[in-house]
Short mmCIF file of C-alpha atoms in Angstrom, two decimals:
data_model
loop_
_atom_site.label_atom_id
_atom_site.label_comp_id
_atom_site.label_asym_id
_atom_site.label_seq_id
_atom_site.Cartn_x
_atom_site.Cartn_y
_atom_site.Cartn_z
CA UNK I 1 93.43 22.70 111.74
CA UNK I 2 95.43 25.73 112.87
CA UNK I 3 93.94 29.19 112.77
CA UNK I 4 95.37 31.39 110.00
CA UNK I 5 97.63 34.13 111.37
CA UNK I 6 96.34 37.65 110.83
CA UNK I 7 98.75 39.82 108.91
CA UNK I 8 100.38 42.91 110.39
CA UNK I 9 100.90 46.28 108.80
CA UNK I 10 104.03 48.36 109.42
CA UNK I 11 104.39 51.87 107.97
CA UNK I 12 107.48 54.08 107.76
CA UNK I 13 106.93 57.84 107.66
CA UNK I 14 109.16 60.91 107.57
CA UNK I 15 110.26 63.82 105.43
CA UNK I 16 112.00 63.27 102.10
CA UNK I 17 115.55 62.06 102.70
CA UNK I 18 114.90 60.70 106.19
CA UNK I 19 115.81 57.13 105.26
CA UNK I 20 112.34 55.53 105.13
CA UNK I 21 113.05 53.35 102.12
CA UNK I 22 116.40 52.21 103.49
CA UNK I 23 114.94 51.28 106.85
CA UNK I 24 111.98 49.54 105.21
CA UNK I 25 114.35 47.40 103.17
CA UNK I 26 116.60 46.57 106.13
CA UNK I 27 113.64 45.52 108.27
CA UNK I 28 112.23 43.45 105.42
CA UNK I 29 115.54 41.68 104.87
CA UNK I 30 116.00 40.92 108.55
CA UNK I 31 112.47 39.60 109.07
CA UNK I 32 112.48 37.46 105.94
CA UNK I 33 115.85 36.12 107.05
CA UNK I 34 114.17 34.98 110.27
CA UNK I 35 111.48 33.16 108.34
CA UNK I 36 108.64 35.69 108.49
CA UNK I 37 106.46 36.03 105.41
CA UNK I 38 106.76 39.69 104.44
CA UNK I 39 105.83 42.05 101.65
CA UNK I 40 107.63 45.35 101.07
CA UNK I 41 105.93 48.16 99.18
CA UNK I 42 105.75 51.95 98.92
CA UNK I 43 103.58 54.96 98.17
CA UNK I 44 103.22 56.36 95.65
CA UNK I 45 104.02 53.67 93.08
CA UNK I 46 103.17 50.38 94.75
CA UNK I 47 101.04 49.18 91.80
CA UNK I 48 101.27 49.42 88.00
CA UNK I 49 98.73 52.26 88.02
CA UNK I 50 100.55 53.79 90.99
CA UNK I 51 103.82 53.88 89.08
CA UNK I 52 102.18 55.93 86.36
CA UNK I 53 100.69 58.27 88.95
CA UNK I 54 104.06 58.56 90.71
CA UNK I 55 105.74 59.59 87.47
CA UNK I 56 103.24 62.43 87.11
CA UNK I 57 103.41 63.48 90.77
CA UNK I 58 107.20 63.75 90.88
CA UNK I 59 107.84 65.22 87.43
CA UNK I 60 109.21 68.77 87.98
CA UNK I 61 108.01 69.74 84.50
CA UNK I 62 104.35 69.04 85.31
CA UNK I 63 102.46 71.66 87.24
CA UNK I 64 98.99 71.16 88.65
CA UNK I 65 96.82 72.62 91.38
CA UNK I 66 97.03 71.33 94.98
CA UNK I 67 93.60 69.67 94.72
CA UNK I 68 94.73 67.66 91.70
CA UNK I 69 97.81 66.58 93.64
CA UNK I 70 95.62 65.42 96.52
CA UNK I 71 93.31 63.38 94.27
CA UNK I 72 96.26 61.74 92.50
CA UNK I 73 97.67 60.60 95.84
CA UNK I 74 94.25 59.32 96.87
CA UNK I 75 93.87 57.37 93.63
CA UNK I 76 97.28 55.79 94.11
CA UNK I 77 96.48 54.93 97.73
CA UNK I 78 93.07 53.38 96.97
CA UNK I 79 94.62 51.13 94.33
CA UNK I 80 97.57 50.26 96.54
CA UNK I 81 95.39 49.30 99.49
CA UNK I 82 92.96 47.26 97.42
CA UNK I 83 95.46 45.44 95.19
CA UNK I 84 98.53 45.05 97.42
CA UNK I 85 98.08 45.68 101.14
CA UNK I 86 94.73 44.07 101.95
CA UNK I 87 95.35 40.83 100.01
CA UNK I 88 98.74 40.39 101.70
CA UNK I 89 97.23 40.96 105.15
CA UNK I 90 94.52 38.39 104.41
CA UNK I 91 97.30 35.91 103.63
CA UNK I 92 98.82 36.57 107.05
CA UNK I 93 101.86 38.44 105.75
CA UNK I 94 103.72 41.29 107.42
CA UNK I 95 103.30 44.29 105.12
CA UNK I 96 106.03 46.93 105.29
CA UNK I 97 105.23 50.17 103.47
CA UNK I 98 107.26 53.31 102.97
CA UNK I 99 104.55 55.99 103.41
CA UNK I 100 100.79 55.73 103.86
CA UNK I 101 97.96 58.23 104.25
CA UNK I 102 99.75 60.10 107.06
CA UNK I 103 102.00 61.58 104.37
CA UNK I 104 99.03 63.16 102.65
CA UNK I 105 97.65 64.55 105.89
CA UNK I 106 101.01 66.18 106.59
CA UNK I 107 102.05 67.30 103.10
CA UNK I 108 98.71 68.40 101.67
CA UNK I 109 96.78 69.07 104.87
CA UNK I 110 99.30 70.66 107.22
CA UNK I 111 102.20 71.92 105.08
CA UNK I 112 100.11 73.08 102.10
CA UNK I 113 97.06 73.99 104.22
CA UNK I 114 94.84 72.66 101.43
CA UNK I 115 92.03 71.77 103.85
CA UNK I 116 91.47 70.98 107.49
CA UNK I 117 92.99 67.78 108.84
CA UNK I 118 89.64 66.16 109.64
CA UNK I 119 88.40 66.50 106.05
CA UNK I 120 91.60 65.14 104.49
CA UNK I 121 91.68 62.33 107.04
CA UNK I 122 88.11 61.33 106.12
CA UNK I 123 89.00 61.29 102.42
CA UNK I 124 92.00 59.09 103.09
CA UNK I 125 90.09 56.73 105.35
CA UNK I 126 87.53 56.33 102.56
CA UNK I 127 90.34 55.55 100.10
CA UNK I 128 91.82 52.83 102.36
CA UNK I 129 88.53 51.40 103.68
CA UNK I 130 89.42 52.60 107.20
CA UNK I 131 92.54 50.42 107.32
CA UNK I 132 94.98 51.63 110.00
CA UNK I 133 98.50 50.20 110.35
CA UNK I 134 99.54 48.32 113.48
CA UNK I 135 102.54 50.61 113.93
CA UNK I 136 103.95 53.76 112.31
CA UNK I 137 107.70 54.18 112.58
CA UNK I 138 108.34 57.90 112.13
CA UNK I 139 112.00 58.58 111.25
CA UNK I 140 112.73 62.06 112.59
CA UNK I 141 115.59 63.96 110.97
CA UNK I 142 116.72 67.57 110.59
CA UNK I 143 115.52 68.93 107.20
CA UNK I 144 118.98 70.30 106.37
CA UNK I 145 120.49 66.83 106.74
CA UNK I 146 117.60 65.29 104.81
CA UNK I 147 118.25 67.53 101.78
CA UNK I 148 121.94 66.64 101.96
CA UNK I 149 121.00 62.96 101.98
CA UNK I 150 118.89 63.47 98.87
CA UNK I 151 121.77 65.11 97.01
CA UNK I 152 124.15 62.34 98.01
CA UNK I 153 121.62 59.68 97.05
CA UNK I 154 121.00 61.13 93.61
CA UNK I 155 124.64 62.16 93.02
CA UNK I 156 123.25 65.28 91.37
CA UNK I 157 121.88 68.65 92.43
CA UNK I 158 118.45 68.14 90.82
CA UNK I 159 115.33 67.21 92.78
CA UNK I 160 111.91 65.84 91.94
CA UNK I 161 108.88 68.15 91.94
CA UNK I 162 108.17 67.86 95.67
CA UNK I 163 111.83 68.03 96.72
CA UNK I 164 112.28 71.29 94.77
CA UNK I 165 110.00 73.04 97.26
CA UNK I 166 113.02 73.51 99.47
CA UNK I 167 114.05 73.71 103.07
CA UNK I 168 111.19 75.81 104.46
CA UNK I 169 108.60 73.42 103.07
CA UNK I 170 110.41 70.41 104.55
CA UNK I 171 110.49 72.17 107.92
CA UNK I 172 106.71 72.56 107.73
CA UNK I 173 106.41 68.88 106.88
CA UNK I 174 108.57 67.83 109.81
CA UNK I 175 106.56 70.01 112.20
CA UNK I 176 103.41 68.50 110.72
CA UNK I 177 104.55 64.99 111.55
CA UNK I 178 105.40 66.00 115.10
CA UNK I 179 101.90 67.46 115.48
CA UNK I 180 100.25 64.44 113.86
CA UNK I 181 101.84 62.05 116.33
CA UNK I 182 99.52 63.43 119.02
CA UNK I 183 96.48 62.22 117.05
CA UNK I 184 97.75 58.63 116.86
CA UNK I 185 99.65 58.00 120.12
CA UNK I 186 98.85 54.28 120.16
CA UNK I 187 100.57 53.49 116.86
CA UNK I 188 103.13 56.26 116.21
CA UNK I 189 106.72 55.72 117.38
CA UNK I 190 109.32 58.45 116.93
CA UNK I 191 112.81 57.26 116.00
CA UNK I 192 115.92 59.44 115.92
CA UNK I 193 117.11 59.35 112.31
CA UNK I 194 120.24 61.42 112.90
CA UNK I 195 122.31 58.33 113.83
CA UNK I 196 124.15 55.83 111.67
CA UNK I 197 121.91 53.72 109.44
CA UNK I 198 122.62 50.48 111.28
CA UNK I 199 121.94 52.05 114.66
CA UNK I 200 118.54 53.23 113.44
CA UNK I 201 117.88 49.79 111.96
CA UNK I 202 118.59 48.09 115.29
CA UNK I 203 116.07 50.30 117.08
CA UNK I 204 113.49 49.72 114.33
CA UNK I 205 113.95 45.97 114.64
CA UNK I 206 113.81 46.02 118.44
CA UNK I 207 110.59 48.07 118.50
CA UNK I 208 108.98 45.90 115.83
CA UNK I 209 109.80 42.68 117.66
CA UNK I 210 108.67 44.02 121.02
CA UNK I 211 105.42 45.65 119.96
CA UNK I 212 104.26 43.41 117.15
CA UNK I 213 106.04 40.21 116.39
CA UNK I 214 106.26 38.75 119.89
CA UNK I 215 102.47 38.71 119.91
CA UNK I 216 102.50 36.46 116.82
CA UNK I 217 104.64 33.74 118.42
#
């Protein structure tokens, strides 16, 4: 009887408009095409409850205090980890997620300065039962280009609630990610997102194969 393969957890991070969802999908499609058993998901909104929470979080008409925002993200993440990520990993699947708790550390902890990083990290680790990804692919992109990407993607000039916070906020977020990388040097990989989509995808695939998937074979 062969030993069941342990699943692996890949996370994409970056500012809004950096191409996380696109790169997640491209990696998923390539790996499934090679026969790997994969699951693609996202935060917020990876579960039925999460989709309701996401609608509230991104609605520009709804205003709430920063603490409420933090707890909504934590509720979404706890549900997502328990219902989606952990079961897939137990089945030996490769889980690919656009965003994880690093987003909350950066957005709420660093950019909003809601609380110190250690406290917010502890809250998130409680929400995910201390589950760390095997690799975090951070797509680094200039905030000006990211906002342009968002406009082109939506084909309109409107933004969701978080995107409306503008260029200065996105600069804080980007700087927050660059700082956060120093706390997780073993799993964070910085990828230049300023290139063509396919060029970025090739690097993502190469890094994933080299650092994770070769160990499975």
